[in-house]
Coordinates of C-alpha atoms and ligand atoms in Angstrom, one line a residue:
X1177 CA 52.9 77.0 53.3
X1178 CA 56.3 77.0 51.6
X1179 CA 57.8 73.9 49.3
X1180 CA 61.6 73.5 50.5
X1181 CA 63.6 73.7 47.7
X1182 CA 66.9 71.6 48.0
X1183 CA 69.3 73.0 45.4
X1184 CA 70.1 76.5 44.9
X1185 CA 69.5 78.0 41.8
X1186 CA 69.4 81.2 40.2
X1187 CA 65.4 82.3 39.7
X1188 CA 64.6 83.4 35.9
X1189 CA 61.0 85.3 36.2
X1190 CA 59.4 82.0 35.1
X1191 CA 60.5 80.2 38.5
X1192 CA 60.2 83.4 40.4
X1193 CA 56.0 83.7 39.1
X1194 CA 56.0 79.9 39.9
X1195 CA 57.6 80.1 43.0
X1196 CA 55.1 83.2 44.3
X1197 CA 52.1 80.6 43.3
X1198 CA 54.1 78.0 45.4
X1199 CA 53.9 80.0 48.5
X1200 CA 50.7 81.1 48.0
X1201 CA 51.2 84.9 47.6
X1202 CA 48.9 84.3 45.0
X1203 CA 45.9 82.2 44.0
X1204 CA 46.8 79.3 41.5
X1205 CA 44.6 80.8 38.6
X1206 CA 45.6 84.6 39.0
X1207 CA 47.9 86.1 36.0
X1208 CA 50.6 87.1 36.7
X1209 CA 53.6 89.4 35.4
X1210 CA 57.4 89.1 36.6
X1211 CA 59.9 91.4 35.4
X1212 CA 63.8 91.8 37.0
X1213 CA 64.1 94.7 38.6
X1214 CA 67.5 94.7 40.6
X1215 CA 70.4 97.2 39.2
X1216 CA 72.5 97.0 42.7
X1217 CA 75.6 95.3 42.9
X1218 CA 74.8 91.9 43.6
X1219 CA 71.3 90.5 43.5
X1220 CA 68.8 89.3 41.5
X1221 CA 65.4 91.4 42.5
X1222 CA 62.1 89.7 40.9
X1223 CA 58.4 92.3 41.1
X1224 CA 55.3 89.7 40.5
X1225 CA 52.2 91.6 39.7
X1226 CA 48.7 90.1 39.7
X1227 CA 47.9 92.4 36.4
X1228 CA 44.4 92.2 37.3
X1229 CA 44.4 93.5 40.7
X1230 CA 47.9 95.0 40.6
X1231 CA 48.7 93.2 44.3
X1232 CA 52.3 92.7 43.9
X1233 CA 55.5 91.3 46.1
X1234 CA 59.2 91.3 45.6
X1235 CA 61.7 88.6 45.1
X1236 CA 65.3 89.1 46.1
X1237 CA 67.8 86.4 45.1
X1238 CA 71.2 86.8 46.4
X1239 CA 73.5 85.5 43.3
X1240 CA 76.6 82.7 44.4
X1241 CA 78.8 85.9 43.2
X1242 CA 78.9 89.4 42.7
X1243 CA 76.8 90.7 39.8
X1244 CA 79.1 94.3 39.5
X1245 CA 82.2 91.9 38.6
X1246 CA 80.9 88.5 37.8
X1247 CA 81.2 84.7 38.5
X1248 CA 85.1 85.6 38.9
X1249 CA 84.0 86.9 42.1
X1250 CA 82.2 84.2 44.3
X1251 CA 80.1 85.7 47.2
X1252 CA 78.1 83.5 50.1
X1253 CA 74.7 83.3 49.9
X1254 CA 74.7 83.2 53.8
X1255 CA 74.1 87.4 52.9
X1256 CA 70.5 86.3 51.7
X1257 CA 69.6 84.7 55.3
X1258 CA 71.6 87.9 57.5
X1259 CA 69.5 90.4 55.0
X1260 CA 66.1 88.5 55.8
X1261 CA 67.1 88.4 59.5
X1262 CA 68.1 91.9 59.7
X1263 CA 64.8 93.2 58.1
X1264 CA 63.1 90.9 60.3
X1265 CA 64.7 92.1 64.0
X1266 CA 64.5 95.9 62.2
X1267 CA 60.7 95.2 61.6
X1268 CA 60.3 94.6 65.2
X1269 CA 61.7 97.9 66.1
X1270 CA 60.7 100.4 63.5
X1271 CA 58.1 98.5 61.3
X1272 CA 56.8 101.8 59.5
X1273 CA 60.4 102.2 58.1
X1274 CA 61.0 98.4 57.1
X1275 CA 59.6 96.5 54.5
X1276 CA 57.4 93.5 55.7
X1277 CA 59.6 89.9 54.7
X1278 CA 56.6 87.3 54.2
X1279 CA 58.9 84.3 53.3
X1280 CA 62.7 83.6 53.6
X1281 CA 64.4 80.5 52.6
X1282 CA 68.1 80.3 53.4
X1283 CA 68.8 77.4 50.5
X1284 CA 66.8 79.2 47.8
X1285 CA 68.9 82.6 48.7
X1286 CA 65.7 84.0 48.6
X1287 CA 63.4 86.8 50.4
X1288 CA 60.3 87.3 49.7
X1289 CA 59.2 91.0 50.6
X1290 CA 56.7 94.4 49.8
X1291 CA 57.2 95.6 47.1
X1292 CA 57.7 99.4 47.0
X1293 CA 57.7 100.5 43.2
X1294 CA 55.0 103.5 44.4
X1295 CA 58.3 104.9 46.2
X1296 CA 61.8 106.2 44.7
X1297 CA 65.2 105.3 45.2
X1298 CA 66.3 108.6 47.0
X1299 CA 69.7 108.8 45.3
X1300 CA 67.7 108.9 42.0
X1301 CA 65.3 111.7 43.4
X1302 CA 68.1 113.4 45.3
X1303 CA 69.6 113.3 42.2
X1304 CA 66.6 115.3 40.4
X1305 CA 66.7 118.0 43.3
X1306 CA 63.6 116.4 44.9
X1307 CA 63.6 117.2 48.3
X1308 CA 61.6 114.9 51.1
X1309 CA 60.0 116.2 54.3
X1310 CA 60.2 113.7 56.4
X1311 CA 63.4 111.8 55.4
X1312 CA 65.7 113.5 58.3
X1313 CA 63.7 112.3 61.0
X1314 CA 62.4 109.2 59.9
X1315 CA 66.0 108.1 59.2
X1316 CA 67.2 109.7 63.1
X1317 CA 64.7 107.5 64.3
X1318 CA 65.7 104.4 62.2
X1319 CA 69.0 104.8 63.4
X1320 CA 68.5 105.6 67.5
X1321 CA 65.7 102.6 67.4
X1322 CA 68.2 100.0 65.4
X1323 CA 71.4 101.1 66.9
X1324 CA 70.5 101.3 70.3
X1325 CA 67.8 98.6 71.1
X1326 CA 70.4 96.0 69.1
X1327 CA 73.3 97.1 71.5
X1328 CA 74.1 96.1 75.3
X1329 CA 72.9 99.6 76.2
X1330 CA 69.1 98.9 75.1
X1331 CA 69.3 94.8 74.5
X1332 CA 69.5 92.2 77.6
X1333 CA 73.7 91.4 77.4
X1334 CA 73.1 87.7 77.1
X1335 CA 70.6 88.2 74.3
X1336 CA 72.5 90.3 72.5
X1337 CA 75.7 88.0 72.6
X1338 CA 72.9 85.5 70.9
X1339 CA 71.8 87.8 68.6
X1340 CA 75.2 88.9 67.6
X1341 CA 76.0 85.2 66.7
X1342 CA 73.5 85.4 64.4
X1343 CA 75.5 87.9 62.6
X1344 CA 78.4 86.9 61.8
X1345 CA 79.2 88.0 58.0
X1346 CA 82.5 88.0 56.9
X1347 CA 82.5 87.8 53.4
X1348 CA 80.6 91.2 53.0
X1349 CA 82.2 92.7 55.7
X1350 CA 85.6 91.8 53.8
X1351 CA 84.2 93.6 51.1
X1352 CA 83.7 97.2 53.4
X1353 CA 87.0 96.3 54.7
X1354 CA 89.1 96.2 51.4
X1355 CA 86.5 98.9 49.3
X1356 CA 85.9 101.2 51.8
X1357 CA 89.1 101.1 54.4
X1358 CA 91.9 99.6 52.4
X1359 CA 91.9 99.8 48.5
X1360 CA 91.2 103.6 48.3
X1361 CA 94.5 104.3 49.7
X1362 CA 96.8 102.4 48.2
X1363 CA 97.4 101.9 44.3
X1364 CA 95.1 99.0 44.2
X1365 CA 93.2 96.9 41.2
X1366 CA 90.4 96.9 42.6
X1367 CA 90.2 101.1 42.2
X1368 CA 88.6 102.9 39.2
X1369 CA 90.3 106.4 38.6
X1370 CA 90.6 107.7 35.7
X1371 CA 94.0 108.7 34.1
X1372 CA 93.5 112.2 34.4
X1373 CA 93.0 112.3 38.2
X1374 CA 95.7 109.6 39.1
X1375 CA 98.6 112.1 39.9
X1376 CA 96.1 114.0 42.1
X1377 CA 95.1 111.0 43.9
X1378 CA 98.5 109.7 44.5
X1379 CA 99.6 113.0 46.0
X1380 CA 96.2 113.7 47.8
X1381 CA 95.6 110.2 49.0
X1382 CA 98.1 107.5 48.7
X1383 CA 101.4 110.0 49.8
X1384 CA 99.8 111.3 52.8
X1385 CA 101.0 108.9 55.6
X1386 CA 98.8 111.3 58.4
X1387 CA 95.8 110.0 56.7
X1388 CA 96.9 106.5 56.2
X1389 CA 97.3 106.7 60.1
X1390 CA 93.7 107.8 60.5
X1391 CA 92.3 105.2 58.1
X1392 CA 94.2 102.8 59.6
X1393 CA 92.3 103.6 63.1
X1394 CA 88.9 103.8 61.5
X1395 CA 89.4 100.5 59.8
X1396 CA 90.4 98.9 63.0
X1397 CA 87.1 100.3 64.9
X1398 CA 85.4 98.9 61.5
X1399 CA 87.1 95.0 62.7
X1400 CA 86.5 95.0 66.4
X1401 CA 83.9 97.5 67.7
X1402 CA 81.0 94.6 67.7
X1403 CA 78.7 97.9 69.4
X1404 CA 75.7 97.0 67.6
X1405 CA 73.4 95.3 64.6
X1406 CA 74.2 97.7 62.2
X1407 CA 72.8 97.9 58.7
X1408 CA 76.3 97.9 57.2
X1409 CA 75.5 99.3 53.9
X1410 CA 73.7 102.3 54.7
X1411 CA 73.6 105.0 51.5
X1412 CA 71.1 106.7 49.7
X1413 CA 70.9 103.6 47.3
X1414 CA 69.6 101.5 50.2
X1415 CA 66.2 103.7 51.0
X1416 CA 63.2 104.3 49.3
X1417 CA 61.0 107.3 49.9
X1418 CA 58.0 109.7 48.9
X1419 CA 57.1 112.8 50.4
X1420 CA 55.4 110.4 53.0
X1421 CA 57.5 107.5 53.6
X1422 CA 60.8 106.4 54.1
X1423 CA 61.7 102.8 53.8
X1424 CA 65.1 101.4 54.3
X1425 CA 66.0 98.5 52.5
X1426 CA 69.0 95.8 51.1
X1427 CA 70.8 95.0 54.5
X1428 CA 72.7 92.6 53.4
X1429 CA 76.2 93.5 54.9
X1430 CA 74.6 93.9 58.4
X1431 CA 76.9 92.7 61.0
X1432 CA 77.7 93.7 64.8
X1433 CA 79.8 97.1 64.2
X1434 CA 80.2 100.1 65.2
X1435 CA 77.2 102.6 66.0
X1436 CA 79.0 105.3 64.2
X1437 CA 78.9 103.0 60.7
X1438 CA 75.2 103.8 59.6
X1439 CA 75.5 107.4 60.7
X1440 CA 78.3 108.1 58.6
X1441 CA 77.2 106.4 55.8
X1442 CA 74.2 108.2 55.0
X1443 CA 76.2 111.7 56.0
X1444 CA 79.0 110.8 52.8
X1445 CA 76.1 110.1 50.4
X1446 CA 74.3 113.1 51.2
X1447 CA 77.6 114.9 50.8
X1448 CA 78.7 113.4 47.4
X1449 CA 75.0 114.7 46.6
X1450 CA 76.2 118.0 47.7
X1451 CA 79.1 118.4 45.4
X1452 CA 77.7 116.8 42.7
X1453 CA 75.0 119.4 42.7
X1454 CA 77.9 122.1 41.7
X1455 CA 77.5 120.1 38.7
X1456 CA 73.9 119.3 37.9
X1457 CA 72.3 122.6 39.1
X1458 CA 75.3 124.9 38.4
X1459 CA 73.0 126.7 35.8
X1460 CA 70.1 127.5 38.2
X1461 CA 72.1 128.9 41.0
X1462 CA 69.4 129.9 43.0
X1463 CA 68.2 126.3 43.0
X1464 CA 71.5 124.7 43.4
X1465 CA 72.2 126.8 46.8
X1466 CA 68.2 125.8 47.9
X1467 CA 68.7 122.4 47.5
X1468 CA 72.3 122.4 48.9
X1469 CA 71.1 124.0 52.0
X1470 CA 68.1 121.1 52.1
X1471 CA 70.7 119.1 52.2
X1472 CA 72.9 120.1 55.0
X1473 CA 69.5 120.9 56.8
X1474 CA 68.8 117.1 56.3
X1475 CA 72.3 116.5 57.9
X1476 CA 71.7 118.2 60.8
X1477 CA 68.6 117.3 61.7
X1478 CA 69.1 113.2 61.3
X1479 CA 72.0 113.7 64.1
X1480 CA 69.9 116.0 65.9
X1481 CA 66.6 113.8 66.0
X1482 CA 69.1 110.7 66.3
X1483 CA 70.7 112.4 69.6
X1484 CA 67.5 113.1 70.8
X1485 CA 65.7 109.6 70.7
X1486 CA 68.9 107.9 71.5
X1487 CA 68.7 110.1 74.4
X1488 CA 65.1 108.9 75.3
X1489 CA 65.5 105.6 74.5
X1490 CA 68.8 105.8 76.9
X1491 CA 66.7 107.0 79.9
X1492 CA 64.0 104.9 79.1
X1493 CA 64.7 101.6 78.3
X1494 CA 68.5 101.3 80.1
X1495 CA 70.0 97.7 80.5
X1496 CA 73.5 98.8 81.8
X1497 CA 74.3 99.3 85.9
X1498 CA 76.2 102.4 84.9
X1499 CA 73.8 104.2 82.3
X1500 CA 72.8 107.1 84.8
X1501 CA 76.9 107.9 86.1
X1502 CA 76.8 111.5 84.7
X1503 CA 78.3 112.1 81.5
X1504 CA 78.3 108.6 80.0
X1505 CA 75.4 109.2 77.5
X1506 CA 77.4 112.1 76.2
X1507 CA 80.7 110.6 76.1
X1508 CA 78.9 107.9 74.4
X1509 CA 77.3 110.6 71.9
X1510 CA 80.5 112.2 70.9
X1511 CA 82.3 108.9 70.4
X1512 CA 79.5 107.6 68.0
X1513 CA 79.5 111.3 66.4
X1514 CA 83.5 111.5 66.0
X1515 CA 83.4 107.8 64.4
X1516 CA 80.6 108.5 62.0
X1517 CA 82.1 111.8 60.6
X1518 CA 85.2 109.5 60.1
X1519 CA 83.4 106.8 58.3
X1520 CA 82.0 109.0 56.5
X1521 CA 85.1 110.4 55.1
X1522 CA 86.2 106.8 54.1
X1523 CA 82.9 106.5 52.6
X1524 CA 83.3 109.4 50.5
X1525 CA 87.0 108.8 49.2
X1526 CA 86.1 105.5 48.0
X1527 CA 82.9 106.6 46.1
X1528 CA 85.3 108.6 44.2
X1529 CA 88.1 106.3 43.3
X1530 CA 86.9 102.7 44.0
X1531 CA 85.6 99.9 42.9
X1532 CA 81.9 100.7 43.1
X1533 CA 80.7 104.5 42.2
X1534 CA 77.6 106.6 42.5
X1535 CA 75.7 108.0 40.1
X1536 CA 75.3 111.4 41.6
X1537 CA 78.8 112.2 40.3
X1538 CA 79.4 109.0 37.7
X1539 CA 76.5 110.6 35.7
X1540 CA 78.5 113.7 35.1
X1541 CA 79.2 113.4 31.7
X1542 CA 82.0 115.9 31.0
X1543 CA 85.6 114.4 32.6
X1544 CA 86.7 118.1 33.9
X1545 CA 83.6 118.7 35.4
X1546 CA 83.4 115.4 36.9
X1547 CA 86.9 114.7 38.2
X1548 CA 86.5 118.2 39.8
X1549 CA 83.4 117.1 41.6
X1550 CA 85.7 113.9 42.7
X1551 CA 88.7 116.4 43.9
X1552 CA 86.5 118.3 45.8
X1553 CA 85.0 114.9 47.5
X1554 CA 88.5 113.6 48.1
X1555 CA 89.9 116.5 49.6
X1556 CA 86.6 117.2 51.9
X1557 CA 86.6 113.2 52.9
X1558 CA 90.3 114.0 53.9
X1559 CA 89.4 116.9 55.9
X1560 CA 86.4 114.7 57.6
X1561 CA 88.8 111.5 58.6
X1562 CA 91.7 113.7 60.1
X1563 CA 89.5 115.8 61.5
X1564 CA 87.0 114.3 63.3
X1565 CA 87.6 114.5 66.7
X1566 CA 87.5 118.5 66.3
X1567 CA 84.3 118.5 64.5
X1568 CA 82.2 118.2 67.7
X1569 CA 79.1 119.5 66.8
X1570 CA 76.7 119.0 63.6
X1571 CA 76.8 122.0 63.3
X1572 CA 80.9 122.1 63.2
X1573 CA 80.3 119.2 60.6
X1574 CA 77.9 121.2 58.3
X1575 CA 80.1 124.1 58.3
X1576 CA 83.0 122.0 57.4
X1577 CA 81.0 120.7 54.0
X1578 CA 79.4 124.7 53.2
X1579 CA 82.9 126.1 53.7
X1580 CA 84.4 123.7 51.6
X1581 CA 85.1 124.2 48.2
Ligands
SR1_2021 C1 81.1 94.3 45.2 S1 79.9 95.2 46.0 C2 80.3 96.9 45.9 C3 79.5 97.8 46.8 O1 78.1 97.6 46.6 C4 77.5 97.6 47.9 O2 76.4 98.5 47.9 C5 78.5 98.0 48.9 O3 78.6 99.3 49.2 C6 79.7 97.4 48.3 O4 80.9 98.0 48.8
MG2022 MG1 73.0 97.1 48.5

């Protein structure tokens, strides 16, 4: 059904409404409206509409560089082909948490999918106070089902050296490795502090050689613990929701990593959340410690739900001779919970004073307010990295964060 393009080349929404007509998501005569959607990072995100009917699809372009610095910045467009095979493998596994992919072309950079306007971005509604019932355990399940059916516990070993092949990414994961484990803790370019928070960074962050030590651990598991197919980029950003459904999208940076990645990166965004919601809801109090306690409610019960179908899925479904030696499955647990909490504490410092920030705290508008939000962040991300391997229950975790101030 599709037309091979040869030569990439970057869509404008006239070629995106003639490419949808090309593929036949659409009949030739229907009207159609394309607007560009994308406000990520790096992509070009196309939404075609029939007006008539409203039946609509989305069209991700990956760009030959990244969009958040510019064409000084060259990126592969490889990311376009590991994002449509990630979504695809994930649809197998959880398809009521995916989005469907209908086309993909690897030339084209291109990936055709649902489109999923009637749902939010749950930063944005996190950052209005909205609260979702079902967003803890659908993401618990997304993350036992992914994680453990894509690793040698749930996947044939042979097979899942195949697959793994199919995911080799460097480029992005060079990205996590200097954003998110290297710049951050050092006086790099790269970071974006502002000048009244640079002598608490340096004496917080870069002068502590403890927590260079522990970085310097979690990075390595970030380079060689090839565990399983993880999303890579895993923050509140990257799912959309409603009070019905969650939907995790944009997995570009997926590589083999470790299980603990995903798991701590959608604990640190629900954490900068948190303390940004000193901020937003600091004059409804009442409110503020409601939706704060959501929160660490949400927290709890994503590890909790993911412990428990990891569990299952271990008992059920195990590929590995030594699965049932007593004490392995919980060794494993506390391994994948000890790494999360530390990724997550990565994941919050560099929110705070790298490259790429998040609105929950950017949109602060007033600098004292805001770089006291960030202080609070760095010093709790601190606290999670170095202590991880004490934190060895949620609810250890969760007490950490409330306590914290
Ligand atoms: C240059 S890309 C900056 C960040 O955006 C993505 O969402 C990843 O988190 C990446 O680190
Ligand atoms: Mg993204």
């Amino acid at each position: 059904m599709a037309i091979k393009q040869v030569v990439y080349e970057p869509l404008t929404t006239d070629t995106a409404r003639e490419l949808s007509k090309n593929l036949q998501l659409f009949n030739q005569n229907d009207q159609l409206s394309a607007v560009e959607i994308g406000d990520g990072n790096l992509n070009l995100v196309f939404r075609i509409q029939n007006v008539i009917n409203e039946k609509s699809y989305i069209i991700k372009q990956a760009l030959p560089y990244a969009k958040v610095v510019g064409t000084s910045w060259p990126l592969t467009l490889d990311r376009s082909r590991i994002e449509g095979e990630s979504l695809k493998r994930t649809y197998q596994l959880v398809p009521e948490l995916t989005p469907k992919v209908y086309y993909s072309d690897s030339t084209l950079a291109v990936t055709v999918m649902d489109d999923l306007s009637h749902l939010i971005i749950l930063r944005k509604g996190l950052i209005a106070g909205n609260q979702y019932p079902k967003l803890a355990k659908d993401i618990g399940i997304f993350l036992a089902h992914t994680l453990f059916f894509n690793s040698d516990f749930g996947l044939n070993q042979q097979d899942k050296k195949i697959q793994s092949s199919q995911f080799i990414n460097p480029e992005l994961c060079k990205i996590t490795e200097d954003l998110v484990f290297t710049d951050p803790f050092f006086d790099h370019d790269t970071n974006n502090i502002d000048d009244t928070l640079k002598l608490f960074v340096t004496e917080t962050i870069w002068a502590d050689p403890a927590l260079k030590l522990e970085v310097a651990k979690l990075k390595q598991a970030f380079l060689t613990k090839g565990e399983t197919l993880v999303h890579g980029d895993l923050h509140t950003g990257s799912i959309f929701v409603s009070e019905e459904e969650t939907i995790v999208i944009d997995p570009e940076f997926a590589y083999y990593g470790p299980f603990g990645f995903d798991v701590g990166a959608f604990i640190a965004n629900l954490i900068l959340n948190y303390l940004a919601q000193d901020v937003h809801l600091a004059v409804q109090p009442q409110k503020k410690a409601e939706f704060q306690r959501y929160l660490l409610d949400v927290i709890t019960e994503t590890w909790q739900v993911f412990e428990q179908e990891f569990t299952t899925l271990w008992q059920e479904h195990p590929q590995d001779a030594f699965m049932n030696v007593d004490g392995y499955l919980e060794q494993t647990l506390q391994t994948i919970f000890s790494d999360a909490i530390g990724f997550a504490g990565c994941k919050v410092i560099r929110r705070m004073i790298g490259l790429a920030g998040v609105e929950d705290v950017e949109s602060i508008t007033d600098v004292n307010l805001r770089n006291q939000v960030k202080k609070n962040a760095l010093t709790l991300g601190k606290k999670l990295i170095v202590q991880r391997n004490e934190l060895t229950s949620i609810q250890k975790l969760v007490k950490v964060v409330s306590d914290h101030a």
